[in-house]
Amino acid sequence: MTEWIDRWVADHTADLSSWRRHIHAHPELARHEYATTEFVATRLIAAGLAPEILPGGTGLTCDIGPDGPRVALRADMDALPLQEATGAPYASTVTGVSHACGHDAHTTILLGAGLALAQAPDLPVGVRLIFQPAEEVMPGGALDAVAAGALKGVSRIFALHCDPRLEAGRVGVRLGAITSAADTVELILDSPGGHTSRPHLTTDLVYALGTVITGLPGMLSRRIDPRTSTVMVWGAVTAGQAPNAIPQSGRLIGTVRTGDHDTWALLEPMVHEIVDGLLAPTGVRYQLNYRRGVPPVVNDEDSTRIFESAIAAIGPDARSDTPQSGGGEDFSWYLEEVPGAMARLGVWSGVGPQLDIHQPTFDLDERALGVGVRVLANLPLAAAGVL
């Protein structure tokens, strides 16, 4: 049933590597993916397809197959503001910018899947390719794509994300939450300041900072069901310079994450309540900025089963379980509109260290590209009986 997909991948293995290396060498930051968008669009047009650029000028959609209910396949296109340190011959040519999260592979895989599907002898359902900009910024370019009508007529949506903890050739699936909501908490404190020998004559800003640093994560752990995988961690704290001076200002910033959608709705008012209670006795003035990020990606049952079927079609040993991640992914915004699922594509060579994403040394085993194309191209076939 899927021999034509296997043939396409076998015939275009070198193309997949070439495309990925070109995109990798020319990374573009969020909402500046102009050249990447043109690169993809040019190849889709050459195949007789009609891609439509999103209103912002970066990212695009492209329909394939019959009219009617469609399955959407999504890839993100943007790079990170991170200097690459792989030393690869195809390393980034842009100072301070690199594809350290695998979006070059995501884009390449979806392009390959789209071109393979365009040559399908017969597609049982329509397909929409969504090449999305700006996944790496909050609240994410998925909202722009949704606002532009990318999900109009779409019944389900699917995506792959690189996973350096899985060997190339394997794909991890999980029913339920596979990523977490990720919000940012910023606390700015203000005090008259004073001498450390006389804290009773002022408000002790550093003591207040310490109270929140330990108190907010601790209280959240007692107020929230631990089965929701909710965690609050500070990433930066700044205050003062001299050992004998109580500073006048200080700042805390961190993230709060949860794998439970209902809990995500409770977090912002709860954080405000707890911080107010912790700081009231100190007398320190404060400003709390709570920025909601993205919801958790929650794979529904039918979409997860479709993914499992698509993975099984490439081999009996391809499927793997995968744990929930504490990271955020704006693919979740699509799932606020239609059901769908995300799976993890193994990109580790099986030899040497597992180079983590969002690190300057991240790279991937390009054998994973063909695996990803085969899985994505199989999804519309597996979904045909479920739409």
Coordinates of C-alpha atoms in Angstrom, one line a residue:
M1 CA 0.0 0.0 0.0
T2 CA 2.9 2.4 0.8
E3 CA 5.5 1.1 -1.7
W4 CA 5.4 4.4 -3.6
I5 CA 6.4 6.3 -0.4
D6 CA 9.3 4.0 0.1
R7 CA 10.4 4.4 -3.6
W8 CA 10.1 8.2 -3.3
V9 CA 12.4 8.2 -0.2
A10 CA 14.9 5.8 -1.8
D11 CA 15.0 8.0 -4.9
H12 CA 15.4 11.3 -3.0
T13 CA 17.6 10.5 -0.1
A14 CA 20.4 12.7 -1.4
D15 CA 17.9 15.5 -2.0
L16 CA 16.7 15.3 1.6
S17 CA 20.2 15.6 2.9
S18 CA 21.0 18.5 0.5
W19 CA 17.8 20.4 1.4
R20 CA 18.4 20.0 5.1
R21 CA 22.0 21.1 4.9
H22 CA 21.1 24.2 2.9
I23 CA 18.5 25.2 5.4
H24 CA 20.9 24.4 8.2
A25 CA 23.6 26.6 6.8
H26 CA 21.2 29.5 6.2
P27 CA 19.1 29.8 9.4
E28 CA 16.6 32.6 10.0
L29 CA 15.1 33.8 13.2
A30 CA 11.4 33.9 14.0
R31 CA 9.2 35.9 11.6
H32 CA 12.3 36.4 9.3
E33 CA 12.2 33.1 7.5
Y34 CA 11.9 34.7 4.1
A35 CA 14.6 32.7 2.3
T36 CA 13.5 29.5 3.9
T37 CA 9.9 30.2 2.8
E38 CA 11.0 30.9 -0.7
F39 CA 13.2 27.7 -0.8
V40 CA 10.2 25.6 0.1
A41 CA 7.7 27.4 -2.1
T42 CA 10.0 27.1 -5.2
R43 CA 10.1 23.3 -4.8
L44 CA 6.4 22.9 -4.3
I45 CA 5.6 25.1 -7.3
A46 CA 8.1 23.0 -9.4
A47 CA 6.0 19.9 -8.5
G48 CA 2.9 21.6 -9.8
L49 CA 1.5 22.6 -6.4
A50 CA 0.1 26.0 -5.4
P51 CA 1.5 27.1 -2.0
E52 CA 0.1 30.2 -0.3
I53 CA 2.4 32.4 1.7
L54 CA 1.0 33.4 5.1
P55 CA 0.1 37.1 5.6
G56 CA 3.3 37.9 7.5
G57 CA 5.4 37.0 4.5
T58 CA 7.0 34.0 6.1
G59 CA 5.6 30.5 6.3
L60 CA 3.1 28.9 3.9
T61 CA 0.3 26.4 3.4
C62 CA -0.2 24.1 0.5
D63 CA -3.1 21.7 -0.2
I64 CA -2.7 18.3 -1.9
G65 CA -5.3 15.8 -2.9
P66 CA -9.1 15.8 -3.0
D67 CA -11.4 18.4 -1.5
G68 CA -13.3 17.7 1.7
P69 CA -12.0 17.0 5.2
R70 CA -8.3 17.4 5.3
V71 CA -5.4 16.2 7.4
A72 CA -2.9 18.9 8.2
L73 CA 0.8 18.2 8.6
R74 CA 2.9 20.9 10.3
A75 CA 6.6 21.8 10.4
D76 CA 8.2 24.8 12.1
M77 CA 10.9 26.8 10.2
D78 CA 12.7 29.2 12.5
A79 CA 16.1 29.0 14.1
L80 CA 17.5 30.0 17.5
P81 CA 19.6 33.0 18.5
L82 CA 22.5 30.6 19.3
Q83 CA 26.0 30.4 18.0
E84 CA 26.7 27.0 16.4
A85 CA 29.6 24.9 17.6
T86 CA 29.3 21.7 15.7
G87 CA 32.2 22.3 13.2
A88 CA 30.1 20.6 10.5
P89 CA 30.8 21.5 6.9
Y90 CA 27.2 22.7 6.6
A91 CA 27.3 24.7 9.8
S92 CA 25.4 28.0 10.1
T93 CA 26.8 30.8 8.0
V94 CA 24.9 33.4 10.1
T95 CA 26.7 34.6 13.2
G96 CA 24.8 34.0 16.4
V97 CA 21.9 32.0 14.7
S98 CA 21.6 28.3 14.3
H99 CA 19.2 25.4 13.8
A100 CA 19.8 23.9 17.2
C101 CA 16.3 22.6 17.6
G102 CA 16.0 20.6 14.4
H103 CA 13.6 22.8 12.6
D104 CA 15.8 22.5 9.5
A105 CA 14.9 18.7 9.6
H106 CA 11.2 19.4 10.3
T107 CA 11.0 21.7 7.3
T108 CA 12.9 19.2 5.1
I109 CA 10.8 16.3 6.1
L110 CA 7.5 18.0 5.5
L111 CA 8.7 19.2 2.1
G112 CA 9.7 15.7 1.2
A113 CA 6.4 14.3 2.5
G114 CA 4.5 16.9 0.5
L115 CA 6.4 16.1 -2.7
A116 CA 5.9 12.4 -2.2
L117 CA 2.1 12.9 -1.6
A118 CA 1.9 15.0 -4.7
Q119 CA 2.9 11.9 -6.7
A120 CA 0.6 9.5 -4.8
P121 CA -1.5 7.2 -7.1
D122 CA -4.6 8.0 -5.1
L123 CA -5.1 9.9 -1.9
P124 CA -8.1 8.9 0.2
V125 CA -8.2 12.3 2.0
G126 CA -6.9 15.8 1.3
V127 CA -3.7 17.0 2.9
R128 CA -2.7 20.5 4.0
L129 CA 1.0 21.2 4.5
I130 CA 1.6 24.0 7.1
F131 CA 5.1 25.4 7.2
Q132 CA 4.9 27.6 10.3
P133 CA 7.2 30.5 11.3
A134 CA 8.1 31.6 14.8
E135 CA 7.8 28.5 17.0
E136 CA 10.7 29.6 19.1
V137 CA 9.0 32.8 20.4
M138 CA 6.1 33.1 22.8
P139 CA 3.2 32.8 22.3
G140 CA 4.2 31.3 19.0
G141 CA 3.6 31.6 15.3
A142 CA 1.0 28.9 15.4
L143 CA -1.5 31.6 16.4
D144 CA -0.6 33.6 13.3
A145 CA -1.2 30.5 11.1
V146 CA -4.5 29.8 12.8
A147 CA -5.6 33.4 12.4
A148 CA -4.7 33.2 8.7
G149 CA -7.1 30.3 8.2
A150 CA -4.5 27.5 8.1
L151 CA -7.0 25.1 9.9
K152 CA -10.0 25.9 7.7
G153 CA -11.4 22.6 6.5
V154 CA -8.9 20.6 8.6
S155 CA -10.2 17.7 10.7
R156 CA -6.9 16.6 12.3
I157 CA -3.3 17.9 12.5
F158 CA -0.1 16.1 13.1
A159 CA 3.6 17.0 13.6
L160 CA 7.0 15.4 14.4
H161 CA 9.7 16.8 16.6
C162 CA 13.3 15.8 16.7
D163 CA 14.4 13.8 19.8
P164 CA 18.1 13.2 20.4
R165 CA 17.3 10.6 23.1
L166 CA 15.8 8.2 20.5
E167 CA 17.9 6.4 17.8
A168 CA 17.3 7.2 14.2
G169 CA 14.7 4.8 12.8
R170 CA 12.5 5.0 15.9
V171 CA 9.5 7.3 16.5
G172 CA 8.1 8.0 20.0
V173 CA 4.4 8.3 20.6
R174 CA 2.4 9.1 23.8
L175 CA -1.3 9.3 24.5
G176 CA -2.2 12.5 26.4
A177 CA 0.2 15.3 27.3
I178 CA 3.5 15.0 25.5
T179 CA 4.7 18.6 26.3
S180 CA 3.9 21.1 29.0
A181 CA 2.4 24.6 29.3
A182 CA 5.3 27.1 29.8
D183 CA 4.6 30.4 31.4
T184 CA 7.1 33.1 32.5
V185 CA 7.0 34.8 36.0
E186 CA 8.8 38.1 36.4
L187 CA 8.9 39.8 39.8
I188 CA 10.3 43.3 40.3
L189 CA 10.9 44.4 43.9
D190 CA 11.3 48.0 45.2
S191 CA 12.6 49.1 48.6
P192 CA 13.9 52.4 50.1
G193 CA 17.2 50.5 50.7
G194 CA 19.5 51.0 53.7
H195 CA 22.4 49.8 55.8
T196 CA 22.6 46.1 56.6
S197 CA 23.2 47.0 60.2
R198 CA 19.8 48.6 60.5
P199 CA 17.3 46.4 58.6
H200 CA 14.5 47.3 61.0
L201 CA 14.6 50.9 59.7
T202 CA 13.8 49.9 56.1
T203 CA 12.4 47.0 54.1
D204 CA 14.9 44.2 53.5
L205 CA 14.6 43.6 49.8
V206 CA 17.0 40.6 49.6
Y207 CA 15.2 38.8 52.4
A208 CA 11.9 39.4 50.5
L209 CA 13.5 38.0 47.4
G210 CA 14.7 34.9 49.3
T211 CA 11.2 34.4 50.7
V212 CA 9.7 34.3 47.2
I213 CA 12.5 32.2 45.7
T214 CA 11.8 29.4 48.1
G215 CA 8.2 30.1 49.0
L216 CA 6.5 30.3 45.6
P217 CA 7.8 26.9 44.3
G218 CA 7.1 25.4 47.7
M219 CA 3.6 26.6 48.0
L220 CA 2.7 25.6 44.4
S221 CA 3.9 22.1 45.2
R222 CA 1.4 22.0 48.0
R223 CA -1.5 23.6 46.2
I224 CA -1.2 21.7 42.9
D225 CA -1.8 17.9 42.4
P226 CA 1.7 16.5 41.8
R227 CA 0.3 14.2 39.2
T228 CA -0.1 17.2 36.9
S229 CA 3.7 17.5 36.5
T230 CA 3.7 21.1 37.6
V231 CA 7.0 22.7 38.4
M232 CA 8.2 26.2 39.1
V233 CA 11.9 27.0 38.7
W234 CA 13.8 30.4 38.9
G235 CA 16.2 31.1 36.1
A236 CA 17.7 34.5 37.2
V237 CA 17.9 36.7 40.3
T238 CA 19.6 40.1 40.5
A239 CA 19.9 42.5 43.4
G240 CA 22.5 44.7 45.0
Q241 CA 26.3 45.1 44.8
A242 CA 27.7 45.9 48.2
P243 CA 27.8 43.4 51.1
N244 CA 26.7 46.1 53.6
A245 CA 23.9 47.8 51.7
I246 CA 20.3 46.7 51.4
P247 CA 19.5 47.3 47.7
Q248 CA 16.7 49.4 46.4
S249 CA 15.7 47.1 43.6
G250 CA 15.7 43.5 42.7
R251 CA 14.4 41.1 40.0
L252 CA 13.4 37.5 39.8
I253 CA 12.5 35.7 36.6
G254 CA 11.6 32.0 36.0
T255 CA 9.1 29.6 34.5
V256 CA 6.2 27.6 35.7
R257 CA 5.2 24.6 33.7
T258 CA 2.4 22.0 33.8
G259 CA 1.3 19.1 31.8
D260 CA -2.4 19.5 32.7
H261 CA -4.6 21.9 30.7
D262 CA -7.0 22.6 33.6
T263 CA -4.1 23.4 36.0
W264 CA -2.7 25.8 33.4
A265 CA -5.9 27.9 33.7
L266 CA -5.4 28.1 37.5
L267 CA -1.8 29.0 37.7
E268 CA -1.8 32.8 37.0
P269 CA -4.3 33.8 39.8
M270 CA -2.7 31.3 42.1
V271 CA 0.8 32.7 41.6
H272 CA -0.5 36.2 42.3
E273 CA -2.2 35.1 45.5
I274 CA 0.8 33.3 46.8
V275 CA 3.3 36.1 46.0
D276 CA 1.0 38.7 47.7
G277 CA 0.8 36.5 50.8
L278 CA 4.6 36.0 50.9
L279 CA 5.5 39.6 50.4
A280 CA 2.8 41.4 52.5
P281 CA 4.7 40.9 55.8
T282 CA 8.0 42.3 54.4
G283 CA 6.6 45.7 53.3
V284 CA 8.5 45.5 50.0
R285 CA 6.7 47.0 47.0
Y286 CA 6.5 44.7 44.0
Q287 CA 5.3 44.3 40.4
L288 CA 4.4 40.8 39.2
N289 CA 4.4 40.2 35.5
Y290 CA 2.9 36.8 34.6
R291 CA 3.1 36.0 30.9
R292 CA 1.2 33.0 29.7
G293 CA 3.0 31.0 27.1
V294 CA 1.6 28.0 25.4
P295 CA -0.8 25.3 26.5
P296 CA 0.4 21.7 26.8
V297 CA 0.3 19.5 23.7
V298 CA -2.3 16.8 24.5
N299 CA -2.5 14.0 22.0
D300 CA -6.1 12.7 21.7
E301 CA -6.7 9.0 21.5
D302 CA -7.8 8.6 17.9
S303 CA -4.9 10.8 16.6
T304 CA -2.4 8.8 18.7
R305 CA -3.7 5.6 17.2
I306 CA -3.4 7.1 13.7
F307 CA 0.2 7.9 14.4
E308 CA 0.9 4.4 15.7
S309 CA -0.5 3.0 12.5
A310 CA 1.6 5.3 10.4
I311 CA 4.7 4.3 12.3
A312 CA 3.9 0.6 12.1
A313 CA 3.8 0.9 8.3
I314 CA 7.5 1.6 8.2
G315 CA 8.5 -1.4 10.4
P316 CA 7.6 -3.4 13.4
D317 CA 10.4 -2.0 15.6
A318 CA 9.9 1.7 14.7
R319 CA 7.5 2.6 17.4
S320 CA 8.7 3.6 20.8
D321 CA 7.1 5.0 24.0
T322 CA 8.2 8.5 25.0
P323 CA 7.9 10.4 28.3
Q324 CA 6.1 13.8 28.7
S325 CA 8.5 16.7 28.3
G326 CA 8.6 19.8 30.5
G327 CA 9.3 21.9 27.4
G328 CA 6.7 24.0 25.7
E329 CA 5.6 23.7 22.0
D330 CA 3.2 26.0 20.2
F331 CA 1.8 23.1 18.2
S332 CA -0.6 23.1 21.2
W333 CA -2.5 26.1 19.8
Y334 CA -3.6 24.0 16.8
L335 CA -5.0 21.4 19.3
E336 CA -7.2 24.2 20.8
E337 CA -9.0 24.2 17.5
V338 CA -8.9 20.6 16.1
P339 CA -7.8 17.2 17.5
G340 CA -4.3 16.0 16.6
A341 CA -1.0 14.6 17.9
M342 CA 2.7 15.1 17.9
A343 CA 5.3 12.4 17.9
R344 CA 9.1 12.4 18.6
L345 CA 11.4 11.5 15.7
G346 CA 14.6 9.7 16.8
V347 CA 17.7 11.5 15.5
W348 CA 20.5 10.0 17.5
S349 CA 23.1 8.0 15.6
G350 CA 23.3 5.4 18.3
V351 CA 27.0 6.1 18.8
G352 CA 28.5 8.7 21.1
P353 CA 26.8 11.4 23.2
Q354 CA 23.1 12.3 22.8
L355 CA 23.5 15.9 21.8
D356 CA 20.5 17.8 23.3
I357 CA 18.4 20.3 21.5
H358 CA 18.9 24.0 22.2
Q359 CA 22.7 23.5 22.6
P360 CA 25.4 24.8 20.3
T361 CA 26.6 21.3 19.6
F362 CA 23.3 19.8 18.5
D363 CA 23.3 17.9 15.2
L364 CA 21.3 14.9 13.9
D365 CA 21.6 11.6 12.0
E366 CA 20.3 12.4 8.6
R367 CA 18.9 8.8 8.3
A368 CA 16.0 10.2 10.3
L369 CA 14.9 12.4 7.4
G370 CA 13.7 9.5 5.3
V371 CA 12.0 8.0 8.4
G372 CA 10.2 11.2 9.0
V373 CA 9.0 11.5 5.4
R374 CA 7.6 8.0 5.4
V375 CA 5.7 8.6 8.7
L376 CA 4.2 11.9 7.6
A377 CA 3.3 10.6 4.2
N378 CA 1.6 7.5 5.8
L379 CA -0.5 9.7 8.2
P380 CA -3.2 10.7 5.6
L381 CA -3.6 7.0 4.6
A382 CA -3.9 5.9 8.2
A383 CA -6.3 8.7 9.0
A384 CA -8.7 8.0 6.1
G385 CA -11.0 5.8 8.1
V386 CA -11.2 8.0 11.2
L387 CA -12.1 11.5 9.8

